[in-house]
Coordinates of C-alpha atoms and ligand atoms in Angstrom, one line a residue:
X1 CA 55.5 -64.0 150.9
X2 CA 57.5 -61.8 148.6
X3 CA 57.3 -58.1 148.1
X4 CA 56.3 -58.6 144.4
X5 CA 53.1 -60.3 145.7
X6 CA 52.1 -57.4 147.9
X7 CA 48.9 -55.6 147.2
X8 CA 49.8 -52.0 146.1
X9 CA 47.7 -49.2 147.7
X10 CA 48.0 -45.5 148.4
X11 CA 47.3 -45.7 152.1
X12 CA 47.2 -48.4 154.8
X13 CA 45.3 -47.5 157.9
X14 CA 45.6 -49.5 161.1
X15 CA 42.4 -49.5 163.2
X16 CA 38.7 -49.0 162.4
X17 CA 37.5 -47.0 165.4
X18 CA 36.3 -43.4 165.1
X19 CA 39.6 -42.4 163.5
X20 CA 40.0 -45.3 161.1
X21 CA 36.4 -45.1 159.8
X22 CA 36.8 -41.4 159.1
X23 CA 40.2 -41.8 157.5
X24 CA 38.9 -44.6 155.2
X25 CA 36.0 -42.4 154.1
X26 CA 38.1 -39.3 153.7
X27 CA 40.9 -40.9 151.6
X28 CA 38.4 -42.6 149.3
X29 CA 36.7 -39.2 148.8
X30 CA 40.1 -37.9 147.9
X31 CA 40.5 -40.5 145.2
X32 CA 43.1 -42.6 147.0
X33 CA 43.1 -46.4 147.3
X34 CA 42.9 -47.3 151.0
X35 CA 43.1 -50.5 152.9
X36 CA 42.1 -50.4 156.6
X37 CA 43.0 -53.3 158.9
X38 CA 41.1 -54.0 162.1
X39 CA 41.6 -56.6 164.8
X40 CA 37.9 -56.6 165.8
X41 CA 35.1 -58.2 163.8
X42 CA 33.5 -54.9 163.1
X43 CA 34.1 -51.2 163.3
X44 CA 34.0 -49.3 166.7
X45 CA 37.5 -49.5 168.3
X46 CA 37.1 -48.6 171.9
X47 CA 33.3 -48.9 171.6
X48 CA 33.7 -52.3 170.1
X49 CA 35.9 -53.7 172.8
X50 CA 34.6 -52.0 176.0
X51 CA 31.2 -53.6 176.3
X52 CA 31.4 -53.9 180.1
X53 CA 28.2 -53.3 182.1
X54 CA 27.7 -49.5 182.5
X55 CA 30.1 -48.4 179.8
X56 CA 29.1 -45.0 178.5
X57 CA 30.8 -41.9 177.3
X58 CA 31.4 -39.0 179.7
X59 CA 31.4 -36.4 176.9
X60 CA 27.9 -35.3 176.0
X61 CA 26.7 -37.5 173.1
X62 CA 25.6 -34.6 170.9
X63 CA 29.2 -33.5 170.8
X64 CA 30.8 -37.0 170.8
X65 CA 29.9 -37.4 167.2
X66 CA 31.3 -36.6 163.7
X67 CA 30.7 -33.1 162.3
X68 CA 32.0 -33.8 158.8
X69 CA 28.6 -34.6 157.3
X70 CA 25.7 -32.2 157.8
X71 CA 23.2 -34.9 156.7
X72 CA 24.6 -37.4 159.3
X73 CA 24.2 -34.8 162.0
X74 CA 20.6 -34.2 161.0
X75 CA 19.6 -37.9 160.7
X76 CA 21.1 -39.3 163.9
X77 CA 19.3 -38.7 167.2
X78 CA 20.9 -39.4 170.6
X79 CA 18.8 -40.8 173.4
X80 CA 20.7 -39.7 176.5
X81 CA 23.0 -36.9 177.6
X82 CA 25.8 -39.4 177.9
X83 CA 25.3 -42.2 175.4
X84 CA 25.7 -45.8 176.5
X85 CA 28.2 -48.0 174.7
X86 CA 25.7 -50.0 172.6
X87 CA 24.3 -46.7 171.2
X88 CA 27.7 -45.3 170.4
X89 CA 28.6 -48.6 168.7
X90 CA 25.4 -48.5 166.7
X91 CA 26.2 -44.9 165.7
X92 CA 29.6 -45.8 164.3
X93 CA 28.2 -48.9 162.6
X94 CA 25.6 -46.6 161.0
X95 CA 28.4 -44.3 159.8
X96 CA 30.2 -47.3 158.3
X97 CA 27.0 -48.4 156.5
X98 CA 26.1 -44.9 155.4
X99 CA 29.5 -44.2 153.8
X100 CA 30.0 -47.8 152.8
X101 CA 33.5 -48.0 154.4
X102 CA 33.4 -51.7 155.4
X103 CA 34.4 -52.8 151.9
X104 CA 37.8 -51.3 152.4
X105 CA 38.3 -52.8 155.9
X106 CA 39.9 -56.1 156.6
X107 CA 38.3 -57.3 159.9
X108 CA 39.6 -60.0 162.4
X109 CA 43.1 -59.1 161.2
X110 CA 46.1 -57.5 162.9
X111 CA 49.0 -55.6 161.4
X112 CA 52.1 -57.2 162.9
X113 CA 54.9 -55.7 160.9
X114 CA 55.4 -52.4 159.0
X115 CA 58.8 -51.7 157.5
X116 CA 59.8 -48.6 155.5
X117 CA 61.6 -49.5 152.3
X118 CA 63.8 -46.7 151.1
X119 CA 64.0 -48.2 147.6
X120 CA 60.6 -47.3 146.2
X121 CA 59.7 -45.1 149.2
X122 CA 57.0 -47.4 150.4
X123 CA 55.8 -49.1 153.6
X124 CA 55.7 -52.9 153.4
X125 CA 53.0 -54.0 155.8
X126 CA 52.2 -57.5 157.0
X127 CA 49.2 -58.9 158.8
X128 CA 48.9 -61.8 161.2
X129 CA 47.4 -64.0 158.5
X130 CA 50.4 -63.3 156.2
X131 CA 48.9 -60.7 153.8
X132 CA 51.3 -58.2 152.5
X133 CA 50.6 -54.6 151.4
X134 CA 52.8 -52.0 149.8
X135 CA 51.6 -48.5 150.8
X136 CA 52.8 -45.0 150.1
X137 CA 51.4 -43.8 153.4
X138 CA 51.1 -45.8 156.7
X139 CA 48.6 -44.5 159.3
X140 CA 48.3 -45.6 162.8
X141 CA 44.7 -45.1 164.1
X142 CA 45.3 -47.6 166.9
X143 CA 43.7 -45.7 169.8
X144 CA 45.2 -44.6 173.1
X145 CA 43.4 -47.0 175.4
X146 CA 43.3 -50.2 173.3
X147 CA 45.8 -52.6 175.0
X148 CA 44.2 -53.9 178.2
X149 CA 46.6 -54.2 181.1
X150 CA 46.2 -57.2 183.4
X151 CA 47.7 -57.3 186.9
X152 CA 50.4 -59.9 187.5
X153 CA 49.2 -61.7 190.6
X154 CA 50.6 -65.2 191.3
X155 CA 48.7 -68.1 189.8
X156 CA 46.2 -66.1 187.8
X157 CA 45.7 -69.0 185.4
X158 CA 44.6 -71.3 188.2
X159 CA 41.3 -69.5 188.6
X160 CA 38.5 -71.7 187.1
X161 CA 35.7 -69.2 187.0
X162 CA 34.8 -66.6 184.5
X163 CA 37.5 -64.0 183.9
X164 CA 37.1 -60.6 182.2
X165 CA 38.9 -57.4 181.4
X166 CA 36.7 -54.4 180.9
X167 CA 38.6 -53.4 177.8
X168 CA 38.2 -56.8 176.1
X169 CA 34.6 -57.7 177.0
X170 CA 33.1 -60.6 175.1
X171 CA 30.6 -59.9 172.3
X172 CA 28.3 -62.6 173.7
X173 CA 26.1 -61.6 176.7
X174 CA 27.6 -62.0 180.2
X175 CA 25.1 -62.7 183.0
X176 CA 26.1 -62.0 186.6
X177 CA 22.7 -62.9 188.1
X178 CA 23.1 -64.8 191.3
X179 CA 26.9 -64.9 191.0
X180 CA 29.7 -64.0 193.3
X181 CA 31.7 -61.4 191.4
X182 CA 35.0 -59.6 192.1
X183 CA 36.0 -56.3 190.5
X184 CA 39.7 -55.2 190.7
X185 CA 40.2 -51.5 189.9
X186 CA 38.4 -48.3 190.6
X187 CA 39.3 -46.0 187.7
X188 CA 36.7 -44.8 185.1
X189 CA 35.9 -48.4 184.0
X190 CA 35.5 -49.7 187.6
X191 CA 33.5 -46.7 188.7
X192 CA 31.1 -47.2 185.7
X193 CA 30.7 -51.0 186.0
X194 CA 30.5 -51.5 189.8
X195 CA 27.0 -50.0 190.3
X196 CA 25.6 -52.0 187.3
X197 CA 27.3 -55.3 188.3
X198 CA 26.1 -54.8 191.9
X199 CA 22.5 -54.8 190.7
X200 CA 22.8 -58.3 189.2
X201 CA 25.4 -60.1 191.3
X202 CA 24.5 -62.0 194.4
X203 CA 27.7 -60.7 196.0
X204 CA 30.2 -58.1 194.7
X205 CA 33.6 -57.6 196.2
X206 CA 35.6 -54.6 195.1
X207 CA 39.4 -54.7 195.5
X208 CA 40.6 -51.2 195.9
X209 CA 44.2 -50.0 195.7
X210 CA 43.4 -46.3 195.0
X211 CA 40.3 -44.6 193.7
X212 CA 39.8 -41.7 191.4
X213 CA 37.5 -38.9 192.6
X214 CA 34.1 -39.1 191.0
X215 CA 31.0 -36.8 190.9
X216 CA 27.5 -37.5 189.7
X217 CA 27.0 -37.5 186.0
X218 CA 23.4 -36.2 186.0
X219 CA 22.7 -38.4 183.0
X220 CA 19.2 -38.0 181.6
X221 CA 17.1 -38.6 178.5
X222 CA 17.3 -35.9 175.9
X223 CA 14.1 -34.1 175.0
X224 CA 13.0 -33.7 171.4
X225 CA 13.2 -29.9 171.9
X226 CA 16.8 -30.0 173.0
X227 CA 17.7 -32.4 170.2
X228 CA 16.1 -30.1 167.7
X229 CA 17.8 -27.0 169.1
X230 CA 21.2 -28.8 168.8
X231 CA 20.5 -29.9 165.3
X232 CA 19.4 -26.4 164.3
X233 CA 22.6 -24.9 165.8
X234 CA 25.2 -27.6 164.9
X235 CA 27.6 -25.5 162.8
X236 CA 27.9 -22.9 165.6
X237 CA 28.1 -25.5 168.3
X238 CA 31.0 -27.3 166.5
X239 CA 32.8 -24.1 165.8
X240 CA 32.6 -22.9 169.4
X241 CA 33.5 -26.3 170.8
X242 CA 36.8 -26.0 168.9
X243 CA 37.4 -22.8 170.8
X244 CA 37.2 -24.5 174.2
X245 CA 40.2 -26.1 175.9
X246 CA 38.7 -29.6 175.8
X247 CA 36.6 -29.3 172.7
X248 CA 33.4 -29.6 174.7
X249 CA 30.7 -27.0 174.9
X250 CA 27.9 -28.7 176.9
X251 CA 29.2 -28.9 180.5
X252 CA 25.9 -27.8 181.9
X253 CA 22.5 -29.6 182.0
X254 CA 21.2 -30.2 178.6
X255 CA 18.1 -28.1 178.5
X256 CA 16.9 -26.1 175.6
X257 CA 18.1 -22.9 177.5
X258 CA 21.6 -24.3 177.7
X259 CA 21.8 -24.4 173.9
X260 CA 21.2 -20.7 174.0
X261 CA 23.6 -20.3 176.9
X262 CA 26.4 -22.1 175.3
X263 CA 26.1 -20.2 172.2
X264 CA 26.2 -16.8 173.9
X265 CA 29.5 -15.2 174.3
X266 CA 29.6 -15.3 178.1
X267 CA 33.1 -16.4 179.1
X268 CA 32.9 -19.9 180.6
X269 CA 36.0 -19.5 182.7
X270 CA 35.2 -18.1 186.2
X271 CA 36.7 -14.7 186.9
X272 CA 37.7 -15.9 190.4
X273 CA 39.8 -18.9 191.3
X274 CA 38.2 -21.7 193.2
X275 CA 40.8 -21.3 195.9
X276 CA 39.6 -17.7 196.6
X277 CA 36.3 -19.1 197.9
X278 CA 36.0 -20.2 201.5
X279 CA 35.5 -23.9 202.4
X280 CA 31.7 -23.2 203.0
X281 CA 31.4 -21.3 199.7
X282 CA 33.0 -24.1 197.8
X283 CA 30.7 -26.6 199.4
X284 CA 27.6 -24.5 198.6
X285 CA 28.7 -23.8 195.0
X286 CA 29.4 -27.4 194.2
X287 CA 26.1 -28.5 195.7
X288 CA 24.0 -25.8 194.1
X289 CA 25.7 -25.3 190.8
X290 CA 28.0 -28.2 189.7
X291 CA 26.7 -31.5 191.1
X292 CA 25.2 -33.4 188.2
X293 CA 26.7 -31.1 185.5
X294 CA 29.6 -33.3 184.5
X295 CA 33.2 -32.0 184.7
X296 CA 32.4 -28.4 183.7
X297 CA 33.7 -27.0 187.0
X298 CA 37.2 -28.2 186.2
X299 CA 37.2 -26.1 183.0
X300 CA 35.7 -23.2 184.9
X301 CA 38.4 -23.2 187.5
X302 CA 41.7 -24.0 185.9
X303 CA 43.4 -23.5 189.4
X304 CA 42.1 -27.0 190.2
X305 CA 45.0 -28.2 188.0
X306 CA 47.8 -26.5 189.9
X307 CA 47.0 -24.7 193.1
X308 CA 47.5 -26.4 196.4
X309 CA 45.0 -24.3 198.3
X310 CA 42.3 -24.8 195.7
X311 CA 43.0 -28.5 195.7
X312 CA 42.7 -28.7 199.5
X313 CA 39.4 -26.8 199.4
X314 CA 38.0 -29.1 196.7
X315 CA 39.2 -32.3 198.3
X316 CA 37.7 -31.2 201.7
X317 CA 34.4 -31.0 200.0
X318 CA 34.8 -34.2 198.0
X319 CA 36.0 -36.2 200.9
X320 CA 33.1 -35.0 203.1
X321 CA 30.8 -36.0 200.4
X322 CA 32.1 -39.6 200.5
X323 CA 31.8 -39.7 204.3
X324 CA 28.2 -38.5 204.0
X325 CA 27.2 -40.8 201.2
X326 CA 28.8 -44.0 202.4
X327 CA 27.3 -45.4 205.6
X328 CA 30.1 -47.7 206.6
X329 CA 33.1 -45.6 207.7
X330 CA 35.5 -48.4 206.8
X331 CA 34.2 -48.5 203.2
X332 CA 34.3 -44.7 203.1
X333 CA 37.9 -44.6 204.2
X334 CA 38.8 -47.1 201.4
X335 CA 37.0 -45.0 198.9
X336 CA 38.9 -41.7 199.7
X337 CA 41.6 -41.4 197.1
X338 CA 45.1 -41.6 198.3
X339 CA 46.7 -39.6 195.5
X340 CA 47.6 -36.2 196.9
X341 CA 45.5 -34.1 194.5
X342 CA 42.1 -34.2 192.8
X343 CA 43.7 -33.6 189.4
X344 CA 46.5 -36.1 189.7
X345 CA 44.3 -38.6 187.8
X346 CA 41.5 -38.4 185.3
X347 CA 38.4 -37.1 187.1
X348 CA 35.4 -39.4 186.7
X349 CA 31.6 -38.9 186.6
X350 CA 29.3 -41.7 187.7
X351 CA 25.8 -42.9 188.3
X352 CA 25.2 -44.1 191.9
X353 CA 28.8 -45.1 192.6
X354 CA 29.2 -44.2 196.3
X355 CA 25.6 -45.2 197.0
X356 CA 26.3 -48.7 195.6
X357 CA 28.6 -49.4 198.6
X358 CA 25.6 -49.1 201.0
X359 CA 24.1 -52.2 199.4
X360 CA 24.2 -55.3 201.5
X361 CA 25.7 -57.3 198.7
X362 CA 28.7 -55.0 198.1
X363 CA 31.9 -55.4 200.1
X364 CA 35.3 -53.7 199.8
X365 CA 38.7 -55.2 200.2
X366 CA 41.3 -52.5 200.7
X367 CA 44.4 -54.1 199.3
X368 CA 46.6 -51.5 201.1
X369 CA 45.7 -53.2 204.4
X370 CA 44.9 -56.7 203.0
X371 CA 47.1 -57.3 199.9
X372 CA 46.2 -59.9 197.3
X373 CA 48.7 -62.7 197.6
X374 CA 47.5 -64.9 194.7
X375 CA 44.6 -66.3 192.7
X376 CA 43.5 -69.9 193.4
X377 CA 41.1 -72.2 191.7
X378 CA 38.0 -70.7 193.4
X379 CA 39.0 -67.1 193.7
X380 CA 41.4 -64.6 195.2
X381 CA 43.6 -65.2 198.3
X382 CA 44.7 -62.2 200.4
X383 CA 47.0 -62.2 203.3
X384 CA 44.0 -62.5 205.6
X385 CA 41.3 -64.4 203.7
X386 CA 40.3 -66.7 200.8
X387 CA 37.5 -65.2 198.7
X388 CA 35.6 -67.5 196.4
X389 CA 34.1 -66.1 193.2
X390 CA 32.2 -67.2 190.1
X391 CA 33.6 -64.3 188.1
X392 CA 36.5 -61.9 188.3
X393 CA 36.5 -58.6 186.5
X394 CA 39.7 -56.7 186.0
X395 CA 39.1 -53.0 185.5
X396 CA 42.8 -52.5 185.7
X397 CA 43.3 -50.1 182.7
X398 CA 45.5 -50.0 179.7
X399 CA 49.0 -49.8 178.4
X400 CA 48.0 -46.3 177.2
X401 CA 49.1 -44.2 174.2
X402 CA 52.1 -46.2 173.1
X403 CA 50.9 -49.8 173.9
X404 CA 49.2 -50.5 170.6
X405 CA 51.9 -48.9 168.4
X406 CA 54.7 -50.7 170.2
X407 CA 53.0 -54.0 169.7
X408 CA 53.7 -53.7 165.9
X409 CA 57.2 -54.3 164.6
X410 CA 57.7 -50.9 163.0
X411 CA 61.0 -50.1 161.3
X412 CA 61.8 -46.8 159.7
X413 CA 64.6 -45.3 157.7
X414 CA 68.0 -46.9 158.1
X415 CA 66.5 -49.8 160.1
X416 CA 65.5 -47.7 163.0
X417 CA 63.1 -49.6 165.2
X418 CA 60.3 -47.4 166.6
X419 CA 60.1 -49.3 169.9
X420 CA 63.8 -48.6 170.4
X421 CA 63.5 -44.9 169.4
X422 CA 60.6 -44.6 172.0
X423 CA 62.5 -46.6 174.7
X424 CA 62.5 -43.5 176.9
X425 CA 59.0 -42.4 175.9
X426 CA 57.2 -41.5 172.7
X427 CA 58.7 -38.7 170.6
X428 CA 56.5 -37.0 168.0
X429 CA 56.2 -33.7 166.2
X430 CA 52.6 -32.4 167.0
X431 CA 51.6 -36.0 167.7
X432 CA 51.4 -36.5 164.0
X433 CA 54.8 -37.9 162.8
X434 CA 58.1 -39.0 164.2
X435 CA 61.5 -38.4 162.7
X436 CA 63.0 -41.2 160.6
X437 CA 59.6 -42.7 159.9
X438 CA 58.7 -40.9 156.6
X439 CA 55.1 -41.0 155.4
X440 CA 53.9 -42.6 158.7
X441 CA 51.2 -40.6 160.5
X442 CA 49.6 -41.1 163.9
X443 CA 46.1 -40.1 164.8
X444 CA 45.4 -38.4 168.1
X445 CA 48.2 -40.1 170.0
X446 CA 51.2 -39.1 172.1
X447 CA 52.0 -35.4 171.8
X448 CA 48.5 -34.5 170.8
X449 CA 45.7 -33.1 173.1
X450 CA 43.4 -36.0 172.3
X451 CA 43.0 -37.6 175.7
X452 CA 42.2 -34.3 177.4
X453 CA 39.6 -33.6 174.7
X454 CA 36.4 -34.6 173.1
X455 CA 38.1 -37.5 171.3
X456 CA 35.9 -37.3 168.2
X457 CA 36.7 -33.6 167.7
X458 CA 40.4 -34.3 168.2
X459 CA 40.3 -37.2 165.7
X460 CA 38.5 -35.1 163.1
X461 CA 41.1 -32.4 163.4
X462 CA 43.9 -34.9 162.9
X463 CA 42.2 -36.8 160.0
X464 CA 41.5 -33.6 158.2
X465 CA 45.1 -32.3 158.7
X466 CA 46.6 -35.5 157.4
X467 CA 44.2 -35.8 154.5
X468 CA 44.9 -32.2 153.5
X469 CA 48.6 -32.8 153.8
X470 CA 48.5 -35.8 151.5
X471 CA 46.5 -33.8 149.0
X472 CA 49.1 -31.1 149.1
X473 CA 51.9 -33.6 148.5
X474 CA 50.0 -34.9 145.5
X475 CA 49.3 -31.4 144.1
X476 CA 53.0 -30.5 144.5
X477 CA 54.2 -33.8 143.0
X478 CA 56.0 -34.6 146.3
X479 CA 56.3 -38.1 147.6
X480 CA 58.0 -38.0 151.1
X481 CA 57.1 -36.1 154.2
X482 CA 59.0 -36.5 157.5
X483 CA 59.2 -34.7 160.8
X484 CA 62.4 -32.8 161.4
X485 CA 64.4 -34.0 164.5
X486 CA 64.9 -30.5 166.0
X487 CA 61.2 -29.6 165.7
X488 CA 60.3 -33.0 167.2
X489 CA 62.7 -32.4 170.1
X490 CA 61.2 -29.0 170.6
X491 CA 57.7 -30.3 170.6
X492 CA 58.4 -33.1 173.1
X493 CA 60.1 -30.5 175.4
X494 CA 57.1 -28.1 174.9
X495 CA 54.6 -30.9 175.9
X496 CA 56.7 -31.5 179.1
X497 CA 57.0 -27.8 179.9
X498 CA 53.3 -27.1 179.5
X499 CA 52.4 -29.9 181.9
X500 CA 55.1 -29.2 184.4
X501 CA 53.2 -26.8 186.7
X502 CA 50.2 -29.1 186.7
X503 CA 49.4 -31.9 189.3
X504 CA 48.7 -34.3 186.5
X505 CA 52.3 -34.4 185.4
X506 CA 53.3 -35.6 188.9
X507 CA 50.5 -38.0 189.7
X508 CA 50.8 -41.7 189.2
X509 CA 48.5 -42.4 186.2
X510 CA 48.5 -43.8 182.7
X511 CA 49.2 -40.3 181.4
X512 CA 52.7 -40.8 182.6
X513 CA 52.9 -44.5 182.1
X514 CA 53.0 -45.1 185.9
X515 CA 50.5 -48.0 185.7
X516 CA 52.7 -50.2 183.6
X517 CA 55.7 -51.7 185.3
X518 CA 58.9 -50.8 183.5
X519 CA 57.3 -48.1 181.3
X520 CA 59.4 -44.9 181.2
X521 CA 57.8 -42.2 183.2
X522 CA 57.0 -39.4 180.7
X523 CA 54.0 -37.1 180.4
X524 CA 52.8 -38.3 177.0
X525 CA 49.9 -36.1 175.8
X526 CA 49.9 -32.3 175.0
X527 CA 47.9 -30.5 177.7
X528 CA 47.9 -27.0 176.2
X529 CA 44.3 -27.2 175.0
X530 CA 42.6 -27.7 171.6
X531 CA 42.7 -24.0 170.5
X532 CA 46.4 -23.6 171.0
X533 CA 47.0 -26.9 169.3
X534 CA 44.8 -26.2 166.3
X535 CA 46.4 -22.7 165.9
X536 CA 49.9 -24.4 165.9
X537 CA 48.9 -27.0 163.3
X538 CA 47.2 -24.4 161.1
X539 CA 50.3 -22.1 161.4
X540 CA 52.6 -25.0 160.3
X541 CA 50.5 -25.4 157.2
X542 CA 50.3 -21.7 156.4
X543 CA 54.0 -21.4 156.6
X544 CA 54.6 -24.3 154.2
X545 CA 54.7 -27.2 156.6
X546 CA 57.3 -25.9 158.9
X547 CA 59.0 -28.6 161.0
X548 CA 58.6 -31.2 158.2
X549 CA 60.9 -32.1 155.3
X550 CA 58.9 -32.5 152.1
X551 CA 60.5 -34.0 149.0
Ligands
N01_1 O1 41.8 -47.6 184.0 P1 42.6 -46.8 185.1 P2 40.3 -47.5 183.4 N1 45.5 -54.3 192.3 O2 44.1 -47.0 184.7 C1 43.6 -50.4 189.6 C2 39.2 -43.9 179.8 N2 37.8 -44.3 180.1 O3 40.1 -48.5 182.5 O4 45.5 -46.5 190.3 C3 44.5 -53.4 192.6 O5 42.1 -45.4 185.2 C4 44.2 -49.0 189.6 O6 44.6 -48.7 190.9 P3 45.9 -47.7 191.1 C5 39.6 -42.7 180.7 O7 40.4 -41.9 180.0 C6 36.8 -43.4 179.8 O8 39.4 -47.3 184.6 O9 47.1 -48.5 190.4 N3 44.1 -52.5 191.7 C7 43.0 -48.2 189.2 O10 42.1 -48.1 190.2 C8 40.3 -43.5 181.8 O11 41.2 -42.6 182.5 C9 35.5 -43.8 180.1 O12 46.1 -47.5 192.5 C10 44.8 -52.3 190.6 C11 42.4 -49.2 188.1 O13 42.9 -50.5 188.4 C12 41.0 -44.5 181.0 O14 40.0 -45.0 180.0 C13 35.2 -45.0 180.7 C14 45.9 -53.1 190.3 C15 42.8 -48.8 186.7 O15 42.3 -47.5 186.4 C16 41.4 -45.8 181.8 O16 40.4 -46.1 182.7 C17 36.2 -45.9 180.9 C18 46.2 -54.1 191.2 N4 47.3 -54.9 191.0 C19 37.5 -45.5 180.6 N5 46.3 -52.7 189.1 C20 34.5 -42.7 179.8 O17 33.6 -42.5 180.5 C21 45.6 -51.7 188.7 N6 44.6 -51.5 189.6 C22 34.7 -41.9 178.6

């Protein structure tokens, strides 16, 4: 196809998850022509693909929602404290209907190529079905956890049973009733799916390499009183959420009282460090105050992120809890995380996770003692046994943050290939742009605080920043914006410096690319918190887009 045949548009957006849907709406509101391209057959992104049993959000649903429309806030009612995947998908489908965004989205289509063409200052974008677009702005709303990562065991293709990855679950129902099922992986997806699969399967075998720590979610139905109180106070709730480190206000039980609590000006961060409490006090405090209240205690005690004494105290409690809850000491030992610190990896919240291992139909294979050698026709072979399965579920994570972007052949100014530029790790200025790729924006990706935050809040902040920026360009008669190299270098360094004192920068997790063989080990997100990040983005605009070249 020739360039002359390309459809000309103002903006091309890749992805129709929470970010892509809002971008599509926002650009249209601004009078721009927009074409969004989405690989799935409907909107939803993460919530379209991750349909595995037990999938739900671990940010309170009343906050994991758009704030841009007051009417939308009033008309939508969440059923549970942590919404299950089908309900979140229904919500985003409702948003797509309500704002009529589907007409600008090309579904079942992937962007495979995007080249910046200096002559004409446009992005030439090609899809997998050969369509060509010429866009002034190219926006990657591709998600951070959207490229499933499969392990590379020998003979995987030989297995004749059902085979699933949690991040690419079929849209048709999967029934595990009466079946022998294997789950490989015990991060967030494994921890959510294992208790639900165990209820259906005849036999569930969990292959554990290392576990994340998890605490009870305390999920519950939301009462009409609570919902009304939230709706009545939404503007203040949203405003205050943006003032918190992770963009989440409701870390305590969702009672009507807590709406009042969270809106009061009581500082949420504890005056004492967790490490200053004795072992017994930590135990008591966790049991009395924090169990079942989500991950609020991590925000209340920032020393959990960096202090060895604190970490030891906390892990003493958490490990004891595992020994108490899991009857079989062998299983308990396999469930104790091997990473040296609680905060090395993303903490998880669960429903009945440890208790599930007391069921007669649930077994553990600790692959540290009994490594997987290969798959075979009927199942999985370890160095000690052959295990036959009807279905194998890989909850083995994602090529995070850069995976989806690097899958596209993106070429910027002077033929620079993005994948090559990012060979030693992603480089962005504020997570928004990267030097030599003019008019290409990224939403909530590497260099932004998104993955440590309420993702929807982080997305809204980015979409609104980008949309205001493009409006500014239009008003000023400018056509090109690009991140300056020195500001990008400074920001990349800043992201690394902020993370350096924290355990998470040293742990082996997807935050540093440690889960993908050959991926450079770099701490990819910004962990300085939403308020600092918002202040920096606002300051950049106030000072005339410092760090960007605008022409
Ligand atoms: O993936 P993970 P995930 N043999 O990378 C194991 C978000 N999320 O999909 O770590 C055996 O965390 C691996 O073991 P190890 C959330 O941000 C949110 O669970 O390599 N095991 C690990 O246990 C989360 O952090 C929600 O030792 C193997 C697991 O697979 C992110 O998505 C829900 C293996 C992968 O864990 C990713 O979570 C779900 C092998 N060869 C996800 N290879 C919410 O609630 C890998 N593993 C919002």
